[in-house]
Tab-separated table of C-alpha atoms and ligand atoms in Angstrom:
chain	number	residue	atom	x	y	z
A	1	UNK	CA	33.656	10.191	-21.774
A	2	UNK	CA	32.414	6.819	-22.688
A	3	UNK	CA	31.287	5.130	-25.791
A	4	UNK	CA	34.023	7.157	-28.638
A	5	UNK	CA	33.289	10.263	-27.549
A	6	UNK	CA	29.655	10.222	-26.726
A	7	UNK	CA	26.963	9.164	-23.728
A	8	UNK	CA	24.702	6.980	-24.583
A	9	UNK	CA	21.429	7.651	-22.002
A	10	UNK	CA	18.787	4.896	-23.270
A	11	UNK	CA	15.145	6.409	-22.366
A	12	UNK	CA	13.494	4.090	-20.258
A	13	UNK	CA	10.274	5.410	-21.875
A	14	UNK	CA	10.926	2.771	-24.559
A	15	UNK	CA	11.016	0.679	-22.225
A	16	UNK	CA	9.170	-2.162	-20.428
A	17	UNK	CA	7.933	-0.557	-17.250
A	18	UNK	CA	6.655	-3.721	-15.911
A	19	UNK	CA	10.140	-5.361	-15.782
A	20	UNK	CA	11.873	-1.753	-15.441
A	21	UNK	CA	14.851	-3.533	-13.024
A	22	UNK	CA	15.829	-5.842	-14.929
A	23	UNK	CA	15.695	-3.596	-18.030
A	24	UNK	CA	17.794	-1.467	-15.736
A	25	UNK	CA	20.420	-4.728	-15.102
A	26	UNK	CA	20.021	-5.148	-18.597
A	27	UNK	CA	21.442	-2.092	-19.874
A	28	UNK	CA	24.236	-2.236	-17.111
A	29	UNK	CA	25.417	-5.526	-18.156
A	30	UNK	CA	25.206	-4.521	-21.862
A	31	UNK	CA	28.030	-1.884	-20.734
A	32	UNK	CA	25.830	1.448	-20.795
A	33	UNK	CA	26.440	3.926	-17.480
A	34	UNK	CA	23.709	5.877	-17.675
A	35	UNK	CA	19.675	5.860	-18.033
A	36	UNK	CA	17.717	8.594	-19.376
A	37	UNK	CA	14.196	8.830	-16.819
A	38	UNK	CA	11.550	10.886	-18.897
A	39	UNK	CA	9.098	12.555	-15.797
A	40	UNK	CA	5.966	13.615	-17.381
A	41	UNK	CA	2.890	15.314	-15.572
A	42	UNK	CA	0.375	15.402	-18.032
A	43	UNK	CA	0.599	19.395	-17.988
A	44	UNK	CA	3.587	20.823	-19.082
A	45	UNK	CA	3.690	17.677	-21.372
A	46	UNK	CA	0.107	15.853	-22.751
A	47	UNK	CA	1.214	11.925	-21.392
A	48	UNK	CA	2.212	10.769	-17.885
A	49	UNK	CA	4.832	8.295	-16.870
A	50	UNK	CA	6.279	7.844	-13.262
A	51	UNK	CA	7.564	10.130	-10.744
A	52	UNK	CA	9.699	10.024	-7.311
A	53	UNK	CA	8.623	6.705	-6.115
A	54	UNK	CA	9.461	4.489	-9.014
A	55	UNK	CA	12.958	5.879	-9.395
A	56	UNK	CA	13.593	5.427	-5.685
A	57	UNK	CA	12.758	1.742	-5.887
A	58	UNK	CA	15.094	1.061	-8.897
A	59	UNK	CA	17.638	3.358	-7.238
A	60	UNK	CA	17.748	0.280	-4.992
A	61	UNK	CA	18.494	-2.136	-7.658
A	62	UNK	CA	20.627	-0.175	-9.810
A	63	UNK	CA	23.912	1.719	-10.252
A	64	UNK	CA	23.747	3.493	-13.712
A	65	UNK	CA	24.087	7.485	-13.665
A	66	UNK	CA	19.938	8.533	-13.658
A	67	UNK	CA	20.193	10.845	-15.599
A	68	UNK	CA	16.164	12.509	-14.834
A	69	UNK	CA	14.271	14.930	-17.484
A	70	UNK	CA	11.625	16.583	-15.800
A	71	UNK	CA	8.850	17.408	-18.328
A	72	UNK	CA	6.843	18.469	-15.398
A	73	UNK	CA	5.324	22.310	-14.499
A	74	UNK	CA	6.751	23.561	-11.343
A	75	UNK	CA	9.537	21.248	-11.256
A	76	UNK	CA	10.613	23.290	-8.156
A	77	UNK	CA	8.195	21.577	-5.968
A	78	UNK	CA	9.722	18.553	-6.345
A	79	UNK	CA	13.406	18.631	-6.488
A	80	UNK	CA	14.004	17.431	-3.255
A	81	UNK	CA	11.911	14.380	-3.751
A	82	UNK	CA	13.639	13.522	-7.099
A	83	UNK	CA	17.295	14.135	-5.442
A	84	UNK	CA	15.916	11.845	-2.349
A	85	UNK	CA	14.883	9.141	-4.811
A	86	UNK	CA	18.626	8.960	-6.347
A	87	UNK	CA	18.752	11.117	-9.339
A	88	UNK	CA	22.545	11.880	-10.187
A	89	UNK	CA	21.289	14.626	-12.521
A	90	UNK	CA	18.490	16.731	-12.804
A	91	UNK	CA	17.391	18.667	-16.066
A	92	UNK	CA	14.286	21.386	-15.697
A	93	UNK	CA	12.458	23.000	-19.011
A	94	UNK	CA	13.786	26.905	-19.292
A	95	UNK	CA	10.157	27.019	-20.102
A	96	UNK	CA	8.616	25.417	-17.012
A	97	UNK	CA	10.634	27.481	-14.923
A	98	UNK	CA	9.821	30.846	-13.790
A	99	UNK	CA	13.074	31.249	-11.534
A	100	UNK	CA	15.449	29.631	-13.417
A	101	UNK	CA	18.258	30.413	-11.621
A	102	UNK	CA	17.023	29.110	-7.993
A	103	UNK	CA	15.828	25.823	-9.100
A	104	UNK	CA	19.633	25.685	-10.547
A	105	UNK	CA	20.648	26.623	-7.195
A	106	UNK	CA	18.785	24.471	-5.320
A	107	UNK	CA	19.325	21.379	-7.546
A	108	UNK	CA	23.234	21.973	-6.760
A	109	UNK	CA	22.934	22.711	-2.885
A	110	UNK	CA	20.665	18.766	-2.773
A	111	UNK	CA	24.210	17.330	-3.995
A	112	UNK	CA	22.975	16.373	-8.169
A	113	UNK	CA	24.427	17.659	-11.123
A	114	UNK	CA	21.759	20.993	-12.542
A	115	UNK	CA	21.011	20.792	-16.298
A	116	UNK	CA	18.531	22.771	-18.168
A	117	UNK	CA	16.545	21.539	-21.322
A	118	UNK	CA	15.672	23.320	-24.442
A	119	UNK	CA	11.995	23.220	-26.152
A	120	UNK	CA	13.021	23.318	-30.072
A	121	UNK	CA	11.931	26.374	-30.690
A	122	UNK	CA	13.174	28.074	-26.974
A	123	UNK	CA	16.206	30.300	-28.435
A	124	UNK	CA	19.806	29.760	-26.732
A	125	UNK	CA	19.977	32.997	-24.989
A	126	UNK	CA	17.776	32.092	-21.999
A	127	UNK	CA	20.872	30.047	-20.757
A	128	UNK	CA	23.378	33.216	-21.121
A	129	UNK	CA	23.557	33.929	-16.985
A	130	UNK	CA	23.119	30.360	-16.113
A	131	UNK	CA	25.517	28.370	-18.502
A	132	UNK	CA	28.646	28.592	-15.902
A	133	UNK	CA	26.402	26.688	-13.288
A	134	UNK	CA	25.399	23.973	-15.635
A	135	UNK	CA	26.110	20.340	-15.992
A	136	UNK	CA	24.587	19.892	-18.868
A	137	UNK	CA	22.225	21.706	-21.401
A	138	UNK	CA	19.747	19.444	-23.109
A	139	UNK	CA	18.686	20.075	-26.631
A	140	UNK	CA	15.249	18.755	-27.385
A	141	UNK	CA	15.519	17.571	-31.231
A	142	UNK	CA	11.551	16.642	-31.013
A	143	UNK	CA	8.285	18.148	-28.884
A	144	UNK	CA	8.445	16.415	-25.707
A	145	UNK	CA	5.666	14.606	-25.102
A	146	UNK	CA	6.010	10.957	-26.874
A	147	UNK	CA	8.781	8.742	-28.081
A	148	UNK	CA	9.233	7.634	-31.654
A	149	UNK	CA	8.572	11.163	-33.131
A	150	UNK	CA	10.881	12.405	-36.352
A	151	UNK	CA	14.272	14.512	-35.148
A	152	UNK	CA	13.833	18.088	-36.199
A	153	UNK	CA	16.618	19.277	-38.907
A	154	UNK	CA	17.628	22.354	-37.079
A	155	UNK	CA	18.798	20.969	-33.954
A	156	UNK	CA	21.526	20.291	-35.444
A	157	UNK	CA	22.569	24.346	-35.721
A	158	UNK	CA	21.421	24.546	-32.207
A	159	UNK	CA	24.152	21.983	-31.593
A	160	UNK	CA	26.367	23.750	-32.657
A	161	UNK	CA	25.688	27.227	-31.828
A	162	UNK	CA	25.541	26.014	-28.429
A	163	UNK	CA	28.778	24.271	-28.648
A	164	UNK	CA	30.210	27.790	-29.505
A	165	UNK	CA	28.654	29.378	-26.961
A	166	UNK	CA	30.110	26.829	-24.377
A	167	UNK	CA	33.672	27.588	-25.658
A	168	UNK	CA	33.526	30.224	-25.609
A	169	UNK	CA	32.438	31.071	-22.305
A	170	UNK	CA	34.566	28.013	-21.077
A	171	UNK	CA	31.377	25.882	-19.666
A	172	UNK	CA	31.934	22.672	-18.369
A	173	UNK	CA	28.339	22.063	-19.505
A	174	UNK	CA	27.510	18.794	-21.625
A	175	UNK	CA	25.379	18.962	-24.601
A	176	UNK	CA	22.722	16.733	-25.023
A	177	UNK	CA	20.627	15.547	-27.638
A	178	UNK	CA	17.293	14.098	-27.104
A	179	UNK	CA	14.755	13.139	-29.346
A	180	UNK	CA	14.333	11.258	-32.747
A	181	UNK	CA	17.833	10.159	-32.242
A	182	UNK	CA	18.908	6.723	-34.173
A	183	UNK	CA	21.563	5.417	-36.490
A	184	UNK	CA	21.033	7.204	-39.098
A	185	UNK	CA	21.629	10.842	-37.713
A	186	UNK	CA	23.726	9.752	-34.561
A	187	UNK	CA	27.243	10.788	-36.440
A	188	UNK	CA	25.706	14.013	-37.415
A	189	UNK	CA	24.323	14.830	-33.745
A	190	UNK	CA	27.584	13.829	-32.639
A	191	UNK	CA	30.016	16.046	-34.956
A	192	UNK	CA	27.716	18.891	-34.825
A	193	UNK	CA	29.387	18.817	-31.492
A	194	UNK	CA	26.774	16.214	-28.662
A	195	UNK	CA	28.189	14.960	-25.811
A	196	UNK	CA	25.072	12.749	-24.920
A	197	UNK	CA	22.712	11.342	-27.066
A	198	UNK	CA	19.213	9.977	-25.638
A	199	UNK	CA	17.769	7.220	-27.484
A	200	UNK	CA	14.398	5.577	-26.609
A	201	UNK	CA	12.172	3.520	-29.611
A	202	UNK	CA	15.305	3.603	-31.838
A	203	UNK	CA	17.215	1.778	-28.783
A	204	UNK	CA	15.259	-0.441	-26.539
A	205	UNK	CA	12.814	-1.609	-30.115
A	206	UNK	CA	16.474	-2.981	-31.054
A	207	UNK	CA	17.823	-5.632	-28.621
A	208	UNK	CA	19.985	-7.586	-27.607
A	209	UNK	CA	21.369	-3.974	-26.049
A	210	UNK	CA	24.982	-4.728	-26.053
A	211	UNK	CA	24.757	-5.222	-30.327
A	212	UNK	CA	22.638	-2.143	-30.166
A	213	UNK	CA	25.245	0.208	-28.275
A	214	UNK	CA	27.766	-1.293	-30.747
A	215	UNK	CA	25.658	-0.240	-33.584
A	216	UNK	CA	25.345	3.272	-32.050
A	217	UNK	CA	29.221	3.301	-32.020
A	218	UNK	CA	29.904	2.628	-35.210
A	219	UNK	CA	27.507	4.675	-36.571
A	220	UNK	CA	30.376	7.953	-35.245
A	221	UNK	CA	32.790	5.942	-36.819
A	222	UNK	CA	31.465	5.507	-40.130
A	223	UNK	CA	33.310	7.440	-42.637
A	224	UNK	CA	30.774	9.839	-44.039
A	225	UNK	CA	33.013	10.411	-46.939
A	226	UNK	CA	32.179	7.702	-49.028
B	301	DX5	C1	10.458	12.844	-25.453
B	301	DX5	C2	11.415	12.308	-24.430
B	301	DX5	C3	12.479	11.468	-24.994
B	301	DX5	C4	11.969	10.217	-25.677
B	301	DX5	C5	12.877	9.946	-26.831
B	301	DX5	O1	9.548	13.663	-24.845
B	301	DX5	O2	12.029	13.359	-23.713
B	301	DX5	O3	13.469	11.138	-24.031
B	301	DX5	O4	11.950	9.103	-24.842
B	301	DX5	O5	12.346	8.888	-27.538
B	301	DX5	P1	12.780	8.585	-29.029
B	301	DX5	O6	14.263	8.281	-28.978
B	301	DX5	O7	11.944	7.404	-29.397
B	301	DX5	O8	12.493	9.815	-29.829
B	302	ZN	ZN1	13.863	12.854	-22.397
């Protein structure tokens, strides 16, 4: 793992879509490896952003792990296109999905990683039977919808219930944290037991990126004791 125990995935939400490549080059030469895509459809979430095509095209241009959150109904219907356009890793909504278990499936037989994200108030047992299959399980800390919303206090006991429940069942899954994230509650997110941490407004409103990412490491490291 990168970055003192912890992903960084910057949302590229927060970021400027009209120069999204070279915000893409940006973050690559500011040392981050991966980039957080949020897919919204204007349905299962109430905004839109960009879908297959866009990702495809700064595929192209890019190497950074994208890392794609579909806040999308019927995310079935489009796996193939998403895989197709480069995603490395593709994270559903429990909620969105009806047949949870085959969209895992078929997100694994296209060749990307499967990883399943958690409304705040979805409870951790829908991922009992799926966990072992799982890349990743993605905690959302806010409502999806919109960047630069406040990170919900109990998230943090999801953390860590969930952590448990991965050790327990000896899951290779990742947790990740996404929503509301920023200095402040980034050592928190992290010992509660986060592998990844997505940050949109509190990263890309900050730059020059390669400060910021430093800023985000030191914030694990600061002694809390004090
Ligand atoms: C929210 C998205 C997040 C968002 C996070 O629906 O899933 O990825 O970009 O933005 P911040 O970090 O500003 O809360
Ligand atoms: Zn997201």
């Amino acid at each position: 793992m990168t970055d003192q125990g912890f992903i960084l995935s910057p949302s590229l939400l927060s970021s400027d879509f009209s120069r999204l490549h070279e915000e893409l080059a940006a973050l690559e030469q500011a040392g981050l490896q991966w980039a957080h895509w949020d897919v919204m459809d204007g349905h299962f979430v109430p905004n839109i952003t960009f879908g297959a095509p866009v990702i495809a095209k700064c595929r192209a241009r890019s190497s950074l792990f994208f890392d794609v959150h579909l806040m999308i109904e019927q995310p079935e219907a489009y796996l193939d296109d998403f895989v197709r356009a480069g995603a490395d890793l593709i994270c559903v909504h429990a909620e969105a999905s009806r047949h949870l278990e085959r969209v895992v499936s078929r997100i694994q037989e296209l060749g990307a990683k499967p990883a399943v994200a958690l409304n705040p108030h979805t409870p951790l047992n829908v991922l009992e039977y799926v966990l072992p299959r799982l890349d990743m399980v993605l905690v959302m800390s806010v409502n999806p919808g919109f960047g630069g919303q406040r990170f919900i206090p109990f998230s943090l006991k999801k953390v860590r219930d969930l952590k448990n429940m991965i050790e327990h069942r000896k899951s290779k899954a990742l947790i990740q944290v996404d929503g509301g994230v920023d200095l402040d509650n980034t050592k928190a997110i992290v010992d509660s037991g986060a592998d990844v941490l997505v940050s949109g407004s509190a990263f890309f409103g900050h730059p020059p990126y390669a400060r910021r990412r430093q800023q985000f490491k030191e914030a694990v490291q600061a002694d809390s004791s004090g």
